[in-house]
Amino acid sequence: MTSYDAIGDAYDLVYPDTKERVPFVKDLLKKHAKDSILELGIGTGLFAIPLHEAGFNIEGLEISQVMIDVVAQKAPGLKVHKGDMRDYTINGRYDAILALSSV
């Protein structure tokens, strides 16, 4: 169990300004990322879900199973890997790796 497991259901309330920041991230990715994106510390998908819905090929990495479960409920088609970003071995290639609100 991680400390994030305890707050998974209320996590979205901690970052109420995320919706305002998503357009900036979308614009950056449109200019620089081409095919695949990985978000480290995806949390409840506050950034990844809107990007996924906008057509970006994005996956997430998350240590907290509770957070992964929240993402699965909110966006069943969004792939999330379970792991710790501090020692996770990335399999595959990504055009962009994001760490938004996680480091």
Short mmCIF file of C-alpha atoms in Angstrom, two decimals, residues 2-103:
data_model
loop_
_atom_site.label_atom_id
_atom_site.label_comp_id
_atom_site.label_asym_id
_atom_site.label_seq_id
_atom_site.Cartn_x
_atom_site.Cartn_y
_atom_site.Cartn_z
CA THR A 2 1.26 3.46 -0.87
CA SER A 3 0.37 6.76 0.74
CA TYR A 4 -1.60 7.58 -2.42
CA ASP A 5 -3.86 4.58 -1.85
CA ALA A 6 -5.38 6.40 1.12
CA ILE A 7 -6.33 9.47 -0.94
CA GLY A 8 -7.14 7.90 -4.30
CA ASP A 9 -10.84 8.66 -4.18
CA ALA A 10 -10.27 12.34 -3.28
CA TYR A 11 -7.13 12.94 -5.36
CA ASP A 12 -8.87 14.98 -8.06
CA LEU A 13 -9.89 17.55 -5.43
CA VAL A 14 -6.22 18.27 -4.66
CA TYR A 15 -5.54 19.49 -8.21
CA PRO A 16 -8.57 21.61 -9.20
CA ASP A 17 -6.56 23.68 -11.71
CA THR A 18 -5.57 20.74 -13.92
CA LYS A 19 -8.30 21.42 -16.50
CA GLU A 20 -6.80 24.87 -17.03
CA ARG A 21 -3.33 23.39 -17.65
CA VAL A 22 -4.33 20.61 -20.05
CA PRO A 23 -4.57 22.88 -23.16
CA PHE A 24 -0.94 24.00 -22.65
CA VAL A 25 0.21 20.38 -22.48
CA LYS A 26 -1.86 19.49 -25.57
CA ASP A 27 -0.25 22.31 -27.54
CA LEU A 28 3.25 21.19 -26.55
CA LEU A 29 2.55 17.61 -27.53
CA LYS A 30 1.05 18.61 -30.87
CA LYS A 31 4.28 20.44 -31.69
CA HIS A 32 6.76 17.85 -30.42
CA ALA A 33 5.31 14.38 -29.80
CA LYS A 34 4.38 12.22 -32.74
CA ASP A 35 3.26 8.73 -31.83
CA SER A 36 3.49 7.55 -28.25
CA ILE A 37 3.53 9.20 -24.84
CA LEU A 38 4.13 7.86 -21.33
CA GLU A 39 3.03 9.78 -18.25
CA LEU A 40 4.96 8.89 -15.10
CA GLY A 41 2.85 9.09 -11.95
CA ILE A 42 -0.42 9.20 -13.86
CA GLY A 43 -2.44 9.41 -10.64
CA THR A 44 -6.14 9.41 -11.45
CA GLY A 45 -5.52 10.42 -15.05
CA LEU A 46 -6.13 14.15 -14.69
CA PHE A 47 -3.82 14.87 -17.64
CA ALA A 48 -3.74 11.52 -19.43
CA ILE A 49 -7.48 11.07 -19.80
CA PRO A 50 -8.13 14.38 -21.62
CA LEU A 51 -5.08 13.72 -23.80
CA HIS A 52 -6.31 10.20 -24.56
CA GLU A 53 -9.77 11.56 -25.38
CA ALA A 54 -8.14 14.11 -27.71
CA GLY A 55 -6.58 11.27 -29.70
CA PHE A 56 -3.10 11.10 -28.21
CA ASN A 57 -1.59 7.62 -27.87
CA ILE A 58 -0.77 7.86 -24.16
CA GLU A 59 -0.07 5.29 -21.47
CA GLY A 60 0.59 5.78 -17.79
CA LEU A 61 2.80 4.46 -15.02
CA GLU A 62 1.49 4.46 -11.46
CA ILE A 63 2.59 2.91 -8.17
CA SER A 64 -0.81 3.04 -6.45
CA GLN A 65 -3.32 0.33 -7.29
CA VAL A 66 -6.13 2.56 -6.00
CA MET A 67 -5.14 5.26 -8.51
CA ILE A 68 -4.93 2.66 -11.30
CA ASP A 69 -8.43 1.48 -10.40
CA VAL A 70 -9.75 5.07 -10.58
CA VAL A 71 -8.23 5.49 -14.06
CA ALA A 72 -9.76 2.18 -15.15
CA GLN A 73 -13.21 3.38 -14.05
CA LYS A 74 -12.86 6.79 -15.70
CA ALA A 75 -11.16 5.64 -18.93
CA PRO A 76 -11.26 1.87 -19.47
CA GLY A 77 -9.25 2.06 -22.71
CA LEU A 78 -6.29 3.88 -21.17
CA LYS A 79 -3.36 1.54 -20.50
CA VAL A 80 -1.65 1.96 -17.12
CA HIS A 81 1.46 0.05 -16.04
CA LYS A 82 1.91 -0.64 -12.33
CA GLY A 83 5.33 0.37 -11.07
CA ASP A 84 7.55 2.84 -9.27
CA MET A 85 9.05 5.51 -11.54
CA ARG A 86 12.22 5.53 -9.44
CA ASP A 87 13.26 2.08 -10.64
CA TYR A 88 10.87 1.13 -13.45
CA THR A 89 12.41 -0.33 -16.59
CA ILE A 90 10.61 1.11 -19.59
CA ASN A 91 9.87 -1.49 -22.24
CA GLY A 92 9.35 0.10 -25.59
CA ARG A 93 9.91 3.54 -27.06
CA TYR A 94 8.08 6.77 -26.43
CA ASP A 95 8.25 10.08 -28.25
CA ALA A 96 7.51 11.93 -25.02
CA ILE A 97 7.64 11.09 -21.34
CA LEU A 98 5.68 13.34 -19.01
CA ALA A 99 5.92 13.80 -15.25
CA LEU A 100 3.13 16.26 -14.51
CA SER A 101 2.42 16.92 -10.83
CA SER A 102 4.38 13.79 -9.90
CA VAL A 103 7.96 14.93 -9.30
#
